[in-house]
Tab-separated table of C-alpha atoms in Angstrom:
chain	number	residue	atom	x	y	z
A	1	UNK	CA	22.233	20.679	-6.578
A	2	UNK	CA	19.808	22.826	-4.459
A	3	UNK	CA	16.604	20.591	-2.806
A	4	UNK	CA	13.403	20.981	-4.672
A	5	UNK	CA	10.658	22.094	-3.255
A	6	UNK	CA	7.199	20.524	-3.486
A	7	UNK	CA	4.233	22.295	-4.996
A	8	UNK	CA	1.070	21.344	-3.976
A	9	UNK	CA	-0.443	21.611	-7.804
A	10	UNK	CA	2.144	18.766	-9.077
A	11	UNK	CA	-0.007	15.725	-10.304
A	12	UNK	CA	3.326	13.180	-9.243
A	13	UNK	CA	2.780	11.402	-5.744
A	14	UNK	CA	6.429	10.709	-5.359
A	15	UNK	CA	7.526	7.957	-3.020
A	16	UNK	CA	4.167	8.270	-1.182
A	17	UNK	CA	1.329	5.879	-1.660
A	18	UNK	CA	-2.047	6.857	-3.278
A	19	UNK	CA	-5.088	7.498	-1.370
A	20	UNK	CA	-8.673	6.774	-1.956
A	21	UNK	CA	-8.692	10.565	-2.650
A	22	UNK	CA	-6.156	10.578	-5.182
A	23	UNK	CA	-8.230	7.932	-7.462
A	24	UNK	CA	-8.096	10.941	-10.179
A	25	UNK	CA	-4.879	10.835	-10.936
A	26	UNK	CA	-3.892	6.913	-10.839
A	27	UNK	CA	-4.140	5.341	-14.283
A	28	UNK	CA	-3.957	1.727	-15.699
A	29	UNK	CA	-3.972	-1.489	-14.193
A	30	UNK	CA	-7.769	-1.780	-15.633
A	31	UNK	CA	-7.731	-6.026	-16.121
A	32	UNK	CA	-6.549	-6.932	-12.679
A	33	UNK	CA	-8.760	-4.510	-11.359
A	34	UNK	CA	-11.730	-6.348	-12.845
A	35	UNK	CA	-10.094	-9.958	-12.240
A	36	UNK	CA	-9.027	-9.126	-8.115
A	37	UNK	CA	-12.913	-7.870	-7.733
A	38	UNK	CA	-14.570	-10.910	-9.666
A	39	UNK	CA	-12.671	-13.036	-7.504
A	40	UNK	CA	-13.626	-10.994	-4.616
A	41	UNK	CA	-17.263	-11.320	-4.990
A	42	UNK	CA	-16.591	-15.309	-5.845
A	43	UNK	CA	-14.286	-16.316	-2.727
A	44	UNK	CA	-15.024	-13.172	-0.259
A	45	UNK	CA	-11.141	-13.092	-0.400
A	46	UNK	CA	-8.147	-11.929	-2.182
A	47	UNK	CA	-4.091	-11.974	-2.040
A	48	UNK	CA	-2.702	-9.126	-4.208
A	49	UNK	CA	1.010	-10.019	-4.234
A	50	UNK	CA	3.341	-7.842	-5.780
A	51	UNK	CA	7.311	-7.105	-6.482
A	52	UNK	CA	8.767	-4.141	-4.269
A	53	UNK	CA	7.700	-1.135	-5.790
A	54	UNK	CA	5.050	-2.364	-8.378
A	55	UNK	CA	2.462	-0.239	-5.964
A	56	UNK	CA	0.424	-2.417	-4.343
A	57	UNK	CA	-0.984	0.446	-1.614
A	58	UNK	CA	-1.830	2.781	-3.967
A	59	UNK	CA	-3.631	0.041	-6.234
A	60	UNK	CA	-5.429	-0.399	-3.379
A	61	UNK	CA	-6.227	2.619	-2.135
A	62	UNK	CA	-6.860	4.389	-5.489
A	63	UNK	CA	-8.473	1.697	-8.117
A	64	UNK	CA	-10.461	-0.946	-5.175
A	65	UNK	CA	-11.659	0.673	-2.635
A	66	UNK	CA	-12.833	3.703	-5.046
A	67	UNK	CA	-15.114	0.990	-7.211
A	68	UNK	CA	-16.372	-0.909	-4.125
A	69	UNK	CA	-17.917	3.070	-2.494
A	70	UNK	CA	-19.244	3.946	-5.448
A	71	UNK	CA	-21.471	0.592	-5.095
A	72	UNK	CA	-19.608	-2.421	-6.561
A	73	UNK	CA	-22.516	-5.149	-5.303
A	74	UNK	CA	-21.884	-8.143	-3.626
A	75	UNK	CA	-24.077	-10.330	-2.008
A	76	UNK	CA	-26.538	-8.167	-3.719
A	77	UNK	CA	-25.332	-5.217	-1.606
A	78	UNK	CA	-24.046	-1.975	-2.767
A	79	UNK	CA	-23.014	-0.421	0.441
A	80	UNK	CA	-19.484	-1.178	2.015
A	81	UNK	CA	-17.726	-0.227	4.891
A	82	UNK	CA	-13.839	-0.439	5.155
A	83	UNK	CA	-11.357	-1.057	7.504
A	84	UNK	CA	-7.941	-0.502	6.582
A	85	UNK	CA	-4.399	-1.470	8.194
A	86	UNK	CA	-1.089	-2.281	8.330
A	87	UNK	CA	-0.693	-5.214	11.222
A	88	UNK	CA	2.618	-3.464	12.617
A	89	UNK	CA	4.205	-5.001	15.824
A	90	UNK	CA	0.987	-5.507	17.377
A	91	UNK	CA	-1.207	-6.758	14.763
A	92	UNK	CA	-3.970	-6.937	17.173
A	93	UNK	CA	-3.977	-3.393	18.185
A	94	UNK	CA	-3.974	-2.395	14.403
A	95	UNK	CA	-6.723	-4.232	13.834
A	96	UNK	CA	-8.675	-3.062	16.934
A	97	UNK	CA	-7.909	0.463	15.420
A	98	UNK	CA	-9.013	-0.189	11.932
A	99	UNK	CA	-12.606	-1.637	13.566
A	100	UNK	CA	-12.609	1.916	15.889
A	101	UNK	CA	-12.336	4.385	13.100
A	102	UNK	CA	-14.814	7.177	13.195
A	103	UNK	CA	-16.052	6.701	9.566
A	104	UNK	CA	-16.051	3.087	10.026
A	105	UNK	CA	-17.964	2.610	13.574
A	106	UNK	CA	-20.590	5.457	12.894
A	107	UNK	CA	-24.087	4.621	11.037
A	108	UNK	CA	-24.743	8.703	10.533
A	109	UNK	CA	-22.473	11.923	10.563
A	110	UNK	CA	-24.006	13.002	13.719
A	111	UNK	CA	-23.188	9.625	16.033
A	112	UNK	CA	-21.284	9.901	19.057
A	113	UNK	CA	-17.983	7.897	19.092
A	114	UNK	CA	-16.529	6.133	22.797
A	115	UNK	CA	-12.965	7.695	22.641
A	116	UNK	CA	-12.049	3.633	24.493
A	117	UNK	CA	-13.256	1.686	21.609
A	118	UNK	CA	-9.831	0.710	20.937
A	119	UNK	CA	-9.279	-0.855	24.026
A	120	UNK	CA	-12.141	-2.766	24.232
A	121	UNK	CA	-12.328	-4.110	20.582
A	122	UNK	CA	-8.580	-5.059	21.748
A	123	UNK	CA	-9.883	-7.279	24.352
A	124	UNK	CA	-12.769	-8.883	22.378
A	125	UNK	CA	-10.715	-9.753	19.197
A	126	UNK	CA	-7.621	-11.144	21.770
A	127	UNK	CA	-10.124	-13.353	24.286
A	128	UNK	CA	-13.516	-13.855	22.193
A	129	UNK	CA	-13.399	-16.383	19.078
A	130	UNK	CA	-14.930	-14.950	16.150
A	131	UNK	CA	-14.073	-11.520	17.959
A	132	UNK	CA	-14.346	-9.637	14.483
A	133	UNK	CA	-18.010	-10.798	13.870
A	134	UNK	CA	-18.701	-10.120	17.448
A	135	UNK	CA	-17.377	-6.299	17.351
A	136	UNK	CA	-19.530	-6.124	14.367
A	137	UNK	CA	-22.392	-7.779	15.379
A	138	UNK	CA	-22.388	-5.193	18.539
A	139	UNK	CA	-22.334	-1.982	16.672
A	140	UNK	CA	-24.770	-3.403	14.085
A	141	UNK	CA	-22.125	-2.532	11.157
A	142	UNK	CA	-23.569	-5.472	8.623
A	143	UNK	CA	-27.023	-4.513	8.372
A	144	UNK	CA	-27.333	-4.221	4.750
A	145	UNK	CA	-23.782	-3.048	4.664
A	146	UNK	CA	-20.455	-5.163	3.049
A	147	UNK	CA	-17.740	-5.309	5.041
A	148	UNK	CA	-13.807	-5.109	3.589
A	149	UNK	CA	-10.616	-6.295	5.650
A	150	UNK	CA	-7.967	-4.199	4.266
A	151	UNK	CA	-4.801	-5.693	5.071
A	152	UNK	CA	-1.888	-3.999	3.610
A	153	UNK	CA	1.950	-5.087	4.032
A	154	UNK	CA	0.964	-8.619	4.996
A	155	UNK	CA	4.718	-9.142	5.326
A	156	UNK	CA	5.010	-7.045	9.061
A	157	UNK	CA	3.990	-10.824	9.885
A	158	UNK	CA	6.870	-12.678	8.955
A	159	UNK	CA	9.318	-10.484	10.398
A	160	UNK	CA	7.634	-10.416	14.080
A	161	UNK	CA	7.683	-14.217	13.192
A	162	UNK	CA	10.883	-14.259	12.207
A	163	UNK	CA	12.075	-12.564	15.815
A	164	UNK	CA	10.033	-14.517	17.906
A	165	UNK	CA	8.490	-11.620	19.221
A	166	UNK	CA	4.336	-11.635	20.743
A	167	UNK	CA	4.132	-15.041	18.958
A	168	UNK	CA	0.818	-15.077	21.051
A	169	UNK	CA	-0.684	-12.310	19.523
A	170	UNK	CA	0.270	-13.004	16.319
A	171	UNK	CA	-1.315	-16.965	16.623
A	172	UNK	CA	-4.567	-14.839	17.737
A	173	UNK	CA	-4.538	-12.320	14.905
A	174	UNK	CA	-3.915	-15.375	12.501
A	175	UNK	CA	-6.899	-17.263	14.256
A	176	UNK	CA	-9.087	-13.744	13.628
A	177	UNK	CA	-8.619	-13.565	10.168
A	178	UNK	CA	-9.101	-17.578	8.847
A	179	UNK	CA	-12.846	-16.948	10.769
A	180	UNK	CA	-13.255	-14.419	8.786
A	181	UNK	CA	-12.123	-15.955	5.435
A	182	UNK	CA	-13.667	-19.608	6.543
A	183	UNK	CA	-17.340	-17.839	7.231
A	184	UNK	CA	-19.780	-16.911	4.543
A	185	UNK	CA	-23.042	-15.716	6.324
A	186	UNK	CA	-21.886	-12.293	6.771
A	187	UNK	CA	-21.073	-10.179	4.235
A	188	UNK	CA	-17.854	-10.049	4.852
A	189	UNK	CA	-14.566	-9.456	2.450
A	190	UNK	CA	-11.280	-9.581	3.190
A	191	UNK	CA	-7.549	-8.648	0.860
A	192	UNK	CA	-4.552	-9.096	1.991
A	193	UNK	CA	-1.138	-8.098	0.152
A	194	UNK	CA	2.625	-8.780	0.376
A	195	UNK	CA	5.562	-9.291	-1.509
A	196	UNK	CA	5.107	-11.740	-4.201
A	197	UNK	CA	8.250	-13.998	-2.874
A	198	UNK	CA	6.378	-14.482	0.372
A	199	UNK	CA	3.305	-16.621	-0.794
A	200	UNK	CA	6.485	-19.224	-1.222
A	201	UNK	CA	7.549	-18.125	2.164
A	202	UNK	CA	4.103	-19.730	4.012
A	203	UNK	CA	4.142	-22.755	4.600
A	204	UNK	CA	7.618	-22.729	6.452
A	205	UNK	CA	7.344	-19.344	8.665
A	206	UNK	CA	3.585	-20.543	9.652
A	207	UNK	CA	3.340	-24.683	9.452
A	208	UNK	CA	0.207	-24.336	11.319
A	209	UNK	CA	-2.121	-22.176	9.338
A	210	UNK	CA	-2.903	-24.204	6.512
A	211	UNK	CA	-6.062	-22.707	5.816
A	212	UNK	CA	-4.703	-19.570	5.646
A	213	UNK	CA	-2.115	-20.674	3.007
A	214	UNK	CA	-4.229	-22.477	0.963
A	215	UNK	CA	-6.627	-19.617	0.874
A	216	UNK	CA	-3.727	-17.407	-0.375
A	217	UNK	CA	-2.726	-20.098	-2.863
A	218	UNK	CA	-6.214	-21.036	-4.149
A	219	UNK	CA	-6.813	-16.340	-4.315
A	220	UNK	CA	-3.850	-14.901	-5.974
A	221	UNK	CA	-3.974	-11.962	-8.204
A	222	UNK	CA	-0.958	-10.208	-8.927
A	223	UNK	CA	-0.059	-7.016	-9.815
A	224	UNK	CA	3.034	-6.667	-12.188
A	225	UNK	CA	5.501	-4.546	-12.379
A	226	UNK	CA	4.893	-0.988	-15.188
A	227	UNK	CA	5.647	-2.503	-18.472
A	228	UNK	CA	6.507	0.548	-21.405
A	229	UNK	CA	2.930	0.396	-22.654
A	230	UNK	CA	1.984	1.280	-18.955
A	231	UNK	CA	4.457	4.034	-18.862
A	232	UNK	CA	3.372	5.325	-22.122
A	233	UNK	CA	-0.326	5.160	-21.364
A	234	UNK	CA	0.319	6.771	-18.440
A	235	UNK	CA	1.887	9.586	-19.842
A	236	UNK	CA	-0.572	9.792	-22.530
A	237	UNK	CA	-3.036	9.926	-19.807
A	238	UNK	CA	-1.944	12.971	-17.624
A	239	UNK	CA	-1.208	14.897	-21.278
A	240	UNK	CA	-4.959	14.516	-21.997
A	241	UNK	CA	-6.560	15.400	-18.162
A	242	UNK	CA	-3.451	18.877	-18.891
A	243	UNK	CA	-2.046	18.069	-15.578
A	244	UNK	CA	1.339	17.937	-17.642
A	245	UNK	CA	3.276	17.889	-20.515
A	246	UNK	CA	6.245	15.628	-21.580
A	247	UNK	CA	8.629	16.701	-24.372
A	248	UNK	CA	8.736	14.643	-27.191
A	249	UNK	CA	12.889	13.638	-26.194
A	250	UNK	CA	11.516	12.500	-22.643
A	251	UNK	CA	9.087	9.888	-23.946
A	252	UNK	CA	12.027	8.974	-26.416
A	253	UNK	CA	14.274	8.653	-23.643
A	254	UNK	CA	11.873	6.427	-21.443
A	255	UNK	CA	11.348	4.387	-24.644
A	256	UNK	CA	15.059	3.447	-25.124
A	257	UNK	CA	15.839	3.193	-20.892
A	258	UNK	CA	13.084	0.793	-20.365
A	259	UNK	CA	14.798	-1.578	-22.651
A	260	UNK	CA	17.689	-2.247	-20.227
A	261	UNK	CA	16.020	-0.721	-17.385
A	262	UNK	CA	12.278	-1.941	-15.435
A	263	UNK	CA	11.178	1.009	-14.136
A	264	UNK	CA	8.742	0.505	-11.184
A	265	UNK	CA	5.823	2.929	-10.183
A	266	UNK	CA	7.497	4.084	-7.359
A	267	UNK	CA	10.697	5.282	-9.457
A	268	UNK	CA	9.140	6.525	-12.005
A	269	UNK	CA	6.387	8.897	-9.703
A	270	UNK	CA	9.522	9.982	-7.647
A	271	UNK	CA	11.838	11.104	-10.493
A	272	UNK	CA	8.429	12.823	-12.272
A	273	UNK	CA	7.359	14.547	-9.078
A	274	UNK	CA	10.778	15.907	-8.504
A	275	UNK	CA	11.316	17.065	-12.586
A	276	UNK	CA	7.362	18.768	-12.302
A	277	UNK	CA	8.235	20.280	-9.630
A	278	UNK	CA	11.355	22.158	-11.292
A	279	UNK	CA	9.245	22.381	-14.079
A	280	UNK	CA	6.544	24.241	-12.255
A	281	UNK	CA	8.964	26.414	-10.070
A	282	UNK	CA	10.318	27.843	-13.771
A	283	UNK	CA	6.491	28.766	-14.312
A	284	UNK	CA	6.419	25.536	-16.780
A	285	UNK	CA	3.821	23.081	-17.516
A	286	UNK	CA	6.387	20.722	-19.329
A	287	UNK	CA	8.822	17.896	-18.192
A	288	UNK	CA	11.678	18.230	-20.636
A	289	UNK	CA	15.178	16.288	-20.466
A	290	UNK	CA	16.716	18.608	-18.596
A	291	UNK	CA	14.643	18.660	-15.706
A	292	UNK	CA	14.974	14.680	-15.676
A	293	UNK	CA	18.910	14.581	-16.256
A	294	UNK	CA	18.655	17.886	-13.185
A	295	UNK	CA	17.812	14.914	-10.645
A	296	UNK	CA	19.673	11.983	-11.622
A	297	UNK	CA	16.973	10.176	-13.988
A	298	UNK	CA	15.150	7.239	-12.557
A	299	UNK	CA	17.015	4.687	-11.149
A	300	UNK	CA	19.099	7.640	-9.255
A	301	UNK	CA	16.728	10.365	-8.034
A	302	UNK	CA	15.626	8.255	-4.926
A	303	UNK	CA	19.775	8.535	-3.513
A	304	UNK	CA	20.229	11.837	-4.669
A	305	UNK	CA	17.398	12.909	-3.070
A	306	UNK	CA	18.144	11.515	0.184
A	307	UNK	CA	22.036	13.112	-0.040
A	308	UNK	CA	21.182	16.182	-0.637
A	309	UNK	CA	18.815	15.713	2.583
A	310	UNK	CA	21.929	14.471	4.224
A	311	UNK	CA	24.390	16.751	3.459
A	312	UNK	CA	22.119	19.660	5.105
A	313	UNK	CA	22.035	17.480	8.856
A	314	UNK	CA	24.360	18.461	11.403
A	315	UNK	CA	27.097	16.313	12.164
A	316	UNK	CA	25.246	14.904	15.040
A	317	UNK	CA	22.173	14.498	13.037
A	318	UNK	CA	24.626	12.224	10.280
A	319	UNK	CA	26.021	10.327	12.757
A	320	UNK	CA	22.376	8.785	13.632
A	321	UNK	CA	20.922	8.458	9.916
A	322	UNK	CA	24.698	6.114	9.876
A	323	UNK	CA	22.972	4.121	12.437
A	324	UNK	CA	19.553	3.933	11.142
A	325	UNK	CA	20.953	2.977	7.829
A	326	UNK	CA	22.406	-0.157	9.618
A	327	UNK	CA	20.198	-1.190	11.821
A	328	UNK	CA	17.918	-1.186	8.719
A	329	UNK	CA	20.402	-3.405	6.901
A	330	UNK	CA	20.788	-5.521	9.596
A	331	UNK	CA	17.111	-6.208	10.033
A	332	UNK	CA	16.160	-6.806	6.188
A	333	UNK	CA	16.258	-9.904	5.422
A	334	UNK	CA	16.585	-8.891	1.574
A	335	UNK	CA	19.528	-6.590	2.243
A	336	UNK	CA	19.365	-3.037	2.125
A	337	UNK	CA	21.582	-1.087	-1.027
A	338	UNK	CA	22.107	2.181	-0.830
A	339	UNK	CA	24.520	4.460	-3.018
A	340	UNK	CA	25.791	7.034	-0.659
A	341	UNK	CA	28.280	7.787	0.680
A	342	UNK	CA	27.755	7.676	4.154
């Protein structure tokens, strides 16, 4: 099987997360959006939980953030500045980088931005109580403007805690976040996202963070795996917008397949992107069963593509890949399953 080339007019994201500019391609979860925004208005903090592949990052980027930017009003204010980050292995550095982003720090498009802001912010966050608020006040970022701190993949912190590395930085990061959650004077809201099972692990990993744990437990919004109704509605949406059509045989297959196999958003998007690429390359605007079968269907399309890529590597690169997957398997608490003969 040959690798399928990507095309610019492919409406499916594959395994990539939706970005803010992809809002027009995102469909569904309207009730979840309304629930999250209502909770954000009431409490200024929301924990978005979901299983791997449920699309938490995509939901925030393409459903929540665009709604805020369109003028969602909290505390009588409709304008928003949004700082998004993944904590990673250096959460304070990541937070400083998010607050120093050009689009966040600028008041007008012509404002000059200090290239050393990240280092300055990192020092403030590390050494100053209420460091986030100090930065926002110093740069006049909370005058007639709501602030959203969007902390995606909070699961990173569990990995850091388990490894026992940079415990001081981790503690400082959580302290800064708690300071924001506990205050109500400033128009600052926080959204964190993580895997559903992690909410049960908070107390054992962070026993001294009762305030943060209580906030997560009280202010949860759950993002479910796509139902069959969601999937069929998504297909109808793509057809109504003229992005792509689906043969009746494909729709029937999805309905039958879903009865015994849940399909995550990631699996659906990946299989459809490869199928759509094949269709586009053949100058068609419809996805057929032949397209879907050529990429090994929903459950195997990812592994099939990985295997095809792997086979193009030299022997040396293949050995490196084996080593990387062995490391991934040893580092993952959940285990790592790959259906490839490597």
